[in-house]
Amino acid sequence: MQEFHWALLIFITGGLVTAATVVMIIQGHRRYAAELSERHG
Amino acid sequence: MKRRSWLSLSGLSSLLAIAAHATEQEAPSTPSWEVGAEGFRWIVYGGLFGLLLATVVLLAIWFREWQKGKLW
Amino acid sequence: MAEPFLAPGIAWMLVVLFSVLWIALGIWWGRQGKGDADDFMLAGRNIGLALSTATLMASWVTGNTTLLAPEFGYRNGLWGMFSYALAGLGLILFAPLALRIKDLMPSARTSGDFIRLRYGRAAWWVFMVITAIYTLGFLITQAMGAGILLEALSGFDYRLGMVVVIGVSTIYTLFGGMRAVVGTDFIQSLLIMVLLLVVAALAYMRFPSSDVHQALIASHPQRLNLLLPAGLLIAWNSALFSMGEVFHSNIWWSRVFASRRTVVFRSFVLGGLGWMTIPIVTGSIGLLALASKLEVPQVNMVFPVMTAQLLGAGGAALVFIVVFASLTSTLDSLLASTADLLAEDVFLKLFKPEASDRELKLATQWMVVLLGGLTLLLSWPRLDSLASVLFFTGALVASTVWPVACGLYWPSASRSGAIAAMLAGTACGLAAYWLIAPYCAAVLSAAVSAVVMIVASRFWPAEFRWSQLQEEA
């Protein structure tokens, strides 16, 4: 049981870090895409 | 980051925590979740089909760009 | 020693055939450009979608993808395959960044250029140390992999196999530059994909998936368990490791600069998606081997043994070609892009800013040769334990994910924030590697550097103007 909990903790941390990175990149990209479309009218 | 993304992140983490708690409750010994025959077939043949698709798509793009002389 | 899979005579014939082919094509493609430094380093900056996608896939398919991914499947079951496949995420997530890079820095040449202009010299030094350790580790493992694999497959002496693979990649990269790398990568990736398809299709025709599943349930049910602790541990590691590798390494940045602006986004998405199917297919062959109770001398030989069983001597020849193509296509990219980085960032920007175009090209060519020689020298003693050491570079490279991505999107990302994020991430990742488990090094490193980056940008924001990234060529 102990081993499983450790693994789960690391799994959740890894999932969260990955999700946060994905969110950060998508937000940055959206802002950038909006800027681009503004610039080109 | 905007509030929405913090919200979604905290939502996700609480979901994971609940899931973790649930698995803990249901199985007193080390929990397990085995993929069934159907799921296994999807994974194996899905991967194979994906590779076939990737190969065909790559060749198709190459052919189109080659015809237009736009490879590089 | 175990009997080699392939008769040495046939192996020699294949080596000579493909070596001549790669070198001839490399030289021919090298002559097509304008012949200046930019053309040599970045293939004229106008690569289309097909070649761009193929070169990403071929470079990302290392010797490991054909040999370690089946081992992951064999040892860790489904999670082994999935976690390996998640390394494709690095390429897919780099797609939006690639587009941004192309717009912000149209005339830049390397990832080092970006770090220097965005975060200054001090951050550049930290970055260069990280990338140097990573690149050397990568070069050595590929070179050692070449020696070990060719020895196991065809009975070649370890050093002979290594010299052949490094020698061939160095020669065609030296004469053809990035054009040779990209052109050969296209053929190499098609070879890998088609041959894998043939092997996997034949394998599953002989052993249908329901039989494999039944055998696994009976003898190794843990391999199908999605809550297997060992599987959960490694699940996200390769995703974050791969992001670290792709976001910082000049292998991928040079592909961005070399590709046409209109194709760069799609090529990273397509390349990543296409690549992800390869570890799934090779990993499932590992499971098939386990289910059919195949006897393997070493676990990383699952794929060659399986193929030789299914297809006889012809199969062994196919595996040999796949492995040879995977190794040369990765080594050529590593040599070319690292030579670019050293020539541009160290030779031109640090030592000789007034160097002419011709001198820069010559310097790049020298770097290719020097790197090839250095790799040969370092891999000569065959330190088998070194291969596992590559995993600790996960702690280093994962700390660059947030500094690079934030540097491209947030004007508030500051110099000291980036340096602190890289150092703190690396330190915590390394501590986790030794104190907790090797497989959480990348996760912890990325997590810590992300927190540092967010806090620093929130409380001590910089005000970066994007135009500062555009440097006169």
Short mmCIF file of N, CA, C and O in Angstrom, two decimals, chain C residues 209-298:
data_model
loop_
_atom_site.label_atom_id
_atom_site.label_comp_id
_atom_site.label_asym_id
_atom_site.label_seq_id
_atom_site.Cartn_x
_atom_site.Cartn_y
_atom_site.Cartn_z
N SER C 209 -4.55 -10.18 -31.17
CA SER C 209 -4.47 -9.45 -29.90
C SER C 209 -5.25 -10.16 -28.80
O SER C 209 -4.86 -10.10 -27.63
N SER C 210 -6.36 -10.87 -29.16
CA SER C 210 -7.13 -11.54 -28.10
C SER C 210 -6.30 -12.66 -27.47
O SER C 210 -6.35 -12.86 -26.25
N ASP C 211 -5.51 -13.37 -28.29
CA ASP C 211 -4.64 -14.42 -27.74
C ASP C 211 -3.59 -13.83 -26.81
O ASP C 211 -3.31 -14.37 -25.74
N VAL C 212 -3.01 -12.71 -27.28
CA VAL C 212 -1.98 -12.06 -26.47
C VAL C 212 -2.57 -11.63 -25.13
O VAL C 212 -1.99 -11.85 -24.07
N HIS C 213 -3.77 -11.03 -25.19
CA HIS C 213 -4.42 -10.56 -23.98
C HIS C 213 -4.69 -11.72 -23.02
O HIS C 213 -4.40 -11.63 -21.82
N GLN C 214 -5.19 -12.83 -23.58
CA GLN C 214 -5.50 -13.99 -22.75
C GLN C 214 -4.23 -14.52 -22.07
O GLN C 214 -4.24 -14.80 -20.87
N ALA C 215 -3.17 -14.61 -22.84
CA ALA C 215 -1.91 -15.13 -22.28
C ALA C 215 -1.39 -14.20 -21.20
O ALA C 215 -0.87 -14.65 -20.17
N LEU C 216 -1.53 -12.88 -21.41
CA LEU C 216 -1.03 -11.93 -20.42
C LEU C 216 -1.85 -12.00 -19.14
O LEU C 216 -1.30 -11.95 -18.03
N ILE C 217 -3.17 -12.09 -19.29
CA ILE C 217 -4.04 -12.20 -18.11
C ILE C 217 -3.65 -13.43 -17.29
O ILE C 217 -3.60 -13.41 -16.06
N ALA C 218 -3.35 -14.52 -18.01
CA ALA C 218 -3.02 -15.77 -17.32
C ALA C 218 -1.67 -15.69 -16.62
O ALA C 218 -1.52 -16.13 -15.48
N SER C 219 -0.67 -15.13 -17.31
CA SER C 219 0.68 -15.23 -16.75
C SER C 219 1.22 -13.92 -16.17
O SER C 219 2.01 -13.94 -15.23
N HIS C 220 0.87 -12.78 -16.75
CA HIS C 220 1.42 -11.50 -16.27
C HIS C 220 0.32 -10.43 -16.18
O HIS C 220 0.39 -9.42 -16.88
N PRO C 221 -0.69 -10.63 -15.34
CA PRO C 221 -1.79 -9.65 -15.31
C PRO C 221 -1.33 -8.25 -14.94
O PRO C 221 -1.96 -7.26 -15.32
N GLN C 222 -0.22 -8.15 -14.18
CA GLN C 222 0.25 -6.83 -13.77
C GLN C 222 0.60 -5.94 -14.96
O GLN C 222 0.53 -4.72 -14.87
N ARG C 223 1.00 -6.56 -16.06
CA ARG C 223 1.38 -5.77 -17.23
C ARG C 223 0.18 -5.01 -17.81
O ARG C 223 0.34 -4.04 -18.52
N LEU C 224 -1.02 -5.48 -17.52
CA LEU C 224 -2.22 -4.82 -18.04
C LEU C 224 -2.84 -3.89 -17.02
O LEU C 224 -3.86 -3.25 -17.27
N ASN C 225 -2.21 -3.80 -15.85
CA ASN C 225 -2.78 -3.03 -14.75
C ASN C 225 -2.45 -1.54 -14.90
O ASN C 225 -1.29 -1.16 -14.89
N LEU C 226 -3.47 -0.73 -15.01
CA LEU C 226 -3.24 0.71 -15.18
C LEU C 226 -2.94 1.40 -13.85
O LEU C 226 -2.65 2.58 -13.82
N LEU C 227 -3.05 0.67 -12.74
CA LEU C 227 -2.72 1.27 -11.45
C LEU C 227 -1.43 0.67 -10.87
O LEU C 227 -1.16 0.79 -9.68
N LEU C 228 -0.65 0.06 -11.73
CA LEU C 228 0.62 -0.53 -11.31
C LEU C 228 1.54 0.57 -10.77
O LEU C 228 1.81 1.55 -11.46
N PRO C 229 2.01 0.43 -9.50
CA PRO C 229 2.84 1.50 -8.94
C PRO C 229 4.04 1.88 -9.81
O PRO C 229 4.30 3.07 -10.02
N ALA C 230 4.75 0.87 -10.33
CA ALA C 230 5.92 1.19 -11.16
C ALA C 230 5.50 1.99 -12.39
O ALA C 230 6.23 2.88 -12.85
N GLY C 231 4.31 1.70 -12.91
CA GLY C 231 3.80 2.42 -14.08
C GLY C 231 3.45 3.85 -13.74
O GLY C 231 3.79 4.79 -14.46
N LEU C 232 2.76 4.03 -12.59
CA LEU C 232 2.37 5.39 -12.18
C LEU C 232 3.60 6.26 -11.95
O LEU C 232 3.59 7.45 -12.25
N LEU C 233 4.66 5.63 -11.43
CA LEU C 233 5.89 6.38 -11.15
C LEU C 233 6.49 6.97 -12.42
O LEU C 233 6.94 8.11 -12.44
N ILE C 234 6.53 6.17 -13.48
CA ILE C 234 7.20 6.65 -14.68
C ILE C 234 6.27 7.41 -15.60
O ILE C 234 6.70 8.02 -16.56
N ALA C 235 4.94 7.39 -15.28
CA ALA C 235 3.96 7.90 -16.23
C ALA C 235 4.31 9.26 -16.83
O ALA C 235 4.38 9.41 -18.05
N TRP C 236 4.54 10.27 -15.99
CA TRP C 236 4.72 11.62 -16.52
C TRP C 236 6.17 11.99 -16.72
O TRP C 236 6.48 13.05 -17.23
N ASN C 237 7.04 11.10 -16.25
CA ASN C 237 8.45 11.46 -16.31
C ASN C 237 8.91 11.75 -17.72
O ASN C 237 9.53 12.78 -17.99
N SER C 238 8.58 10.85 -18.65
CA SER C 238 9.11 11.08 -20.00
C SER C 238 8.43 12.25 -20.68
O SER C 238 9.02 12.91 -21.54
N ALA C 239 7.17 12.55 -20.29
CA ALA C 239 6.51 13.73 -20.86
C ALA C 239 7.30 15.00 -20.49
O ALA C 239 7.63 15.81 -21.36
N LEU C 240 7.62 15.13 -19.20
CA LEU C 240 8.31 16.34 -18.76
C LEU C 240 9.77 16.35 -19.20
O LEU C 240 10.33 17.38 -19.57
N PHE C 241 10.39 15.17 -19.17
CA PHE C 241 11.75 15.03 -19.68
C PHE C 241 11.80 15.48 -21.14
O PHE C 241 12.65 16.29 -21.54
N SER C 242 10.84 15.00 -21.92
CA SER C 242 10.86 15.32 -23.35
C SER C 242 10.61 16.80 -23.60
O SER C 242 11.21 17.40 -24.48
N MET C 243 9.74 17.42 -22.79
CA MET C 243 9.54 18.86 -22.94
C MET C 243 10.85 19.59 -22.68
O MET C 243 11.22 20.51 -23.41
N GLY C 244 11.55 19.16 -21.63
CA GLY C 244 12.84 19.77 -21.33
C GLY C 244 13.80 19.62 -22.49
O GLY C 244 14.49 20.56 -22.89
N GLU C 245 13.85 18.41 -23.06
CA GLU C 245 14.77 18.17 -24.17
C GLU C 245 14.43 19.04 -25.37
O GLU C 245 15.28 19.71 -25.94
N VAL C 246 13.15 19.03 -25.74
CA VAL C 246 12.75 19.72 -26.97
C VAL C 246 12.83 21.24 -26.80
O VAL C 246 13.32 21.95 -27.67
N PHE C 247 12.33 21.75 -25.66
CA PHE C 247 12.26 23.21 -25.49
C PHE C 247 13.63 23.86 -25.47
O PHE C 247 13.80 24.98 -25.91
N HIS C 248 14.64 23.16 -24.92
CA HIS C 248 15.91 23.85 -24.78
C HIS C 248 16.91 23.49 -25.88
O HIS C 248 17.74 24.30 -26.24
N SER C 249 16.80 22.25 -26.43
CA SER C 249 17.92 21.79 -27.24
C SER C 249 17.91 22.40 -28.64
O SER C 249 16.87 22.57 -29.27
N ASN C 250 19.10 22.72 -29.09
CA ASN C 250 19.21 23.35 -30.41
C ASN C 250 18.83 22.40 -31.55
O ASN C 250 18.60 22.85 -32.67
N ILE C 251 18.74 21.09 -31.28
CA ILE C 251 18.27 20.17 -32.33
C ILE C 251 16.93 20.67 -32.86
O ILE C 251 16.70 20.74 -34.06
N TRP C 252 16.04 21.03 -31.93
CA TRP C 252 14.68 21.39 -32.31
C TRP C 252 14.58 22.85 -32.72
O TRP C 252 13.81 23.19 -33.61
N TRP C 253 15.35 23.71 -32.08
CA TRP C 253 15.35 25.12 -32.47
C TRP C 253 15.88 25.27 -33.89
O TRP C 253 15.36 26.05 -34.68
N SER C 254 16.91 24.49 -34.23
CA SER C 254 17.46 24.62 -35.59
C SER C 254 16.42 24.18 -36.61
O SER C 254 16.36 24.71 -37.72
N ARG C 255 15.56 23.20 -36.25
CA ARG C 255 14.49 22.78 -37.16
C ARG C 255 13.48 23.91 -37.35
O ARG C 255 12.92 24.08 -38.42
N VAL C 256 13.23 24.66 -36.27
CA VAL C 256 12.30 25.80 -36.37
C VAL C 256 12.87 26.84 -37.33
O VAL C 256 12.18 27.31 -38.25
N PHE C 257 14.13 27.21 -37.14
CA PHE C 257 14.72 28.24 -37.99
C PHE C 257 14.83 27.76 -39.43
O PHE C 257 14.74 28.55 -40.37
N ALA C 258 15.02 26.42 -39.61
CA ALA C 258 15.21 25.91 -40.96
C ALA C 258 13.90 25.76 -41.73
O ALA C 258 13.90 25.74 -42.96
N SER C 259 12.77 25.67 -41.00
CA SER C 259 11.50 25.41 -41.69
C SER C 259 10.81 26.70 -42.14
O SER C 259 11.04 27.76 -41.56
N ARG C 260 9.95 26.56 -43.13
CA ARG C 260 9.15 27.67 -43.61
C ARG C 260 8.17 28.10 -42.51
O ARG C 260 7.68 27.24 -41.77
N ARG C 261 7.88 29.39 -42.40
CA ARG C 261 7.02 29.85 -41.31
C ARG C 261 5.65 29.19 -41.35
O ARG C 261 5.08 28.83 -40.33
N THR C 262 5.11 29.01 -42.57
CA THR C 262 3.75 28.50 -42.69
C THR C 262 3.62 27.03 -42.29
O THR C 262 2.53 26.56 -42.06
N VAL C 263 4.72 26.30 -42.25
CA VAL C 263 4.58 24.87 -41.95
C VAL C 263 5.03 24.50 -40.54
O VAL C 263 4.78 23.39 -40.09
N VAL C 264 5.67 25.44 -39.84
CA VAL C 264 6.37 25.04 -38.62
C VAL C 264 5.41 24.53 -37.54
O VAL C 264 5.70 23.54 -36.86
N PHE C 265 4.25 25.15 -37.40
CA PHE C 265 3.29 24.69 -36.39
C PHE C 265 2.81 23.28 -36.69
O PHE C 265 2.88 22.37 -35.86
N ARG C 266 2.34 23.10 -37.93
CA ARG C 266 1.81 21.78 -38.31
C ARG C 266 2.86 20.70 -38.24
O ARG C 266 2.57 19.56 -37.88
N SER C 267 4.10 21.03 -38.60
CA SER C 267 5.10 19.96 -38.64
C SER C 267 5.41 19.44 -37.24
O SER C 267 5.60 18.24 -37.06
N PHE C 268 5.40 20.32 -36.22
CA PHE C 268 5.66 19.82 -34.87
C PHE C 268 4.47 19.00 -34.36
O PHE C 268 4.67 17.98 -33.69
N VAL C 269 3.25 19.42 -34.67
CA VAL C 269 2.08 18.65 -34.23
C VAL C 269 2.06 17.28 -34.93
O VAL C 269 1.94 16.23 -34.29
N LEU C 270 2.20 17.31 -36.25
CA LEU C 270 2.19 16.05 -37.01
C LEU C 270 3.35 15.14 -36.61
O LEU C 270 3.17 13.93 -36.42
N GLY C 271 4.53 15.72 -36.48
CA GLY C 271 5.70 14.94 -36.10
C GLY C 271 5.50 14.28 -34.74
O GLY C 271 5.79 13.10 -34.56
N GLY C 272 4.96 15.05 -33.78
CA GLY C 272 4.73 14.50 -32.44
C GLY C 272 3.70 13.39 -32.45
O GLY C 272 3.91 12.32 -31.89
N LEU C 273 2.57 13.64 -33.14
CA LEU C 273 1.51 12.63 -33.20
C LEU C 273 2.00 11.36 -33.90
O LEU C 273 1.77 10.24 -33.44
N GLY C 274 2.67 11.56 -35.04
CA GLY C 274 3.17 10.40 -35.78
C GLY C 274 4.17 9.62 -34.96
O GLY C 274 4.12 8.39 -34.89
N TRP C 275 5.05 10.36 -34.27
CA TRP C 275 6.07 9.68 -33.47
C TRP C 275 5.45 8.84 -32.36
O TRP C 275 5.93 7.76 -32.06
N MET C 276 4.36 9.36 -31.75
CA MET C 276 3.76 8.67 -30.61
C MET C 276 3.30 7.25 -30.96
O MET C 276 3.25 6.38 -30.09
N THR C 277 2.97 7.02 -32.21
CA THR C 277 2.50 5.67 -32.57
C THR C 277 3.66 4.67 -32.54
O THR C 277 3.43 3.48 -32.36
N ILE C 278 4.89 5.16 -32.73
CA ILE C 278 6.01 4.22 -32.83
C ILE C 278 6.29 3.47 -31.52
O ILE C 278 6.36 2.24 -31.51
N PRO C 279 6.42 4.19 -30.37
CA PRO C 279 6.60 3.43 -29.13
C PRO C 279 5.41 2.55 -28.77
O PRO C 279 5.58 1.51 -28.12
N ILE C 280 4.18 2.96 -29.20
CA ILE C 280 3.02 2.10 -28.92
C ILE C 280 3.20 0.78 -29.69
O ILE C 280 3.00 -0.32 -29.14
N VAL C 281 3.60 0.90 -30.96
CA VAL C 281 3.75 -0.31 -31.78
C VAL C 281 4.93 -1.16 -31.29
O VAL C 281 4.77 -2.37 -31.07
N THR C 282 6.09 -0.53 -31.07
CA THR C 282 7.24 -1.34 -30.63
C THR C 282 7.00 -1.87 -29.21
O THR C 282 7.37 -3.00 -28.90
N GLY C 283 6.34 -1.07 -28.36
CA GLY C 283 6.04 -1.53 -27.01
C GLY C 283 5.10 -2.71 -27.02
O GLY C 283 5.27 -3.66 -26.24
N SER C 284 4.11 -2.69 -27.92
CA SER C 284 3.17 -3.82 -27.94
C SER C 284 3.85 -5.08 -28.48
O SER C 284 3.46 -6.19 -28.14
N ILE C 285 4.90 -4.89 -29.28
CA ILE C 285 5.67 -6.07 -29.70
C ILE C 285 6.39 -6.67 -28.49
O ILE C 285 6.51 -7.89 -28.36
N GLY C 286 6.82 -5.81 -27.57
CA GLY C 286 7.41 -6.29 -26.32
C GLY C 286 6.41 -7.15 -25.54
O GLY C 286 6.76 -8.21 -25.02
N LEU C 287 5.15 -6.68 -25.47
CA LEU C 287 4.12 -7.44 -24.76
C LEU C 287 3.83 -8.76 -25.46
O LEU C 287 3.61 -9.78 -24.83
N LEU C 288 3.83 -8.69 -26.80
CA LEU C 288 3.58 -9.90 -27.59
C LEU C 288 4.67 -10.94 -27.30
O LEU C 288 4.39 -12.13 -27.16
N ALA C 289 5.91 -10.46 -27.20
CA ALA C 289 7.02 -11.37 -26.92
C ALA C 289 6.82 -12.02 -25.56
O ALA C 289 7.06 -13.22 -25.39
N LEU C 290 6.35 -11.22 -24.60
CA LEU C 290 6.12 -11.75 -23.26
C LEU C 290 5.02 -12.81 -23.29
O LEU C 290 5.13 -13.88 -22.68
N ALA C 291 3.94 -12.50 -24.03
CA ALA C 291 2.80 -13.41 -24.08
C ALA C 291 3.17 -14.71 -24.79
O ALA C 291 2.69 -15.78 -24.42
N SER C 292 4.02 -14.63 -25.82
CA SER C 292 4.36 -15.85 -26.56
C SER C 292 5.55 -16.57 -25.92
O SER C 292 6.12 -17.47 -26.51
N LYS C 293 5.90 -16.14 -24.71
CA LYS C 293 6.98 -16.79 -23.93
C LYS C 293 8.28 -16.90 -24.71
O LYS C 293 8.96 -17.93 -24.70
N LEU C 294 8.60 -15.83 -25.40
CA LEU C 294 9.82 -15.81 -26.19
C LEU C 294 11.03 -15.76 -25.25
O LEU C 294 11.02 -15.04 -24.26
N GLU C 295 12.05 -16.51 -25.58
CA GLU C 295 13.26 -16.46 -24.75
C GLU C 295 14.18 -15.38 -25.29
O GLU C 295 14.56 -15.40 -26.46
N VAL C 296 14.51 -14.41 -24.44
CA VAL C 296 15.42 -13.35 -24.89
C VAL C 296 16.68 -13.35 -24.02
O VAL C 296 16.59 -13.44 -22.80
N PRO C 297 17.83 -13.22 -24.67
CA PRO C 297 19.08 -13.21 -23.91
C PRO C 297 19.20 -11.95 -23.04
O PRO C 297 19.62 -12.00 -21.89
N GLN C 298 18.83 -10.80 -23.60
CA GLN C 298 18.84 -9.54 -22.85
C GLN C 298 17.50 -8.88 -23.14
O GLN C 298 16.98 -9.01 -24.24
#
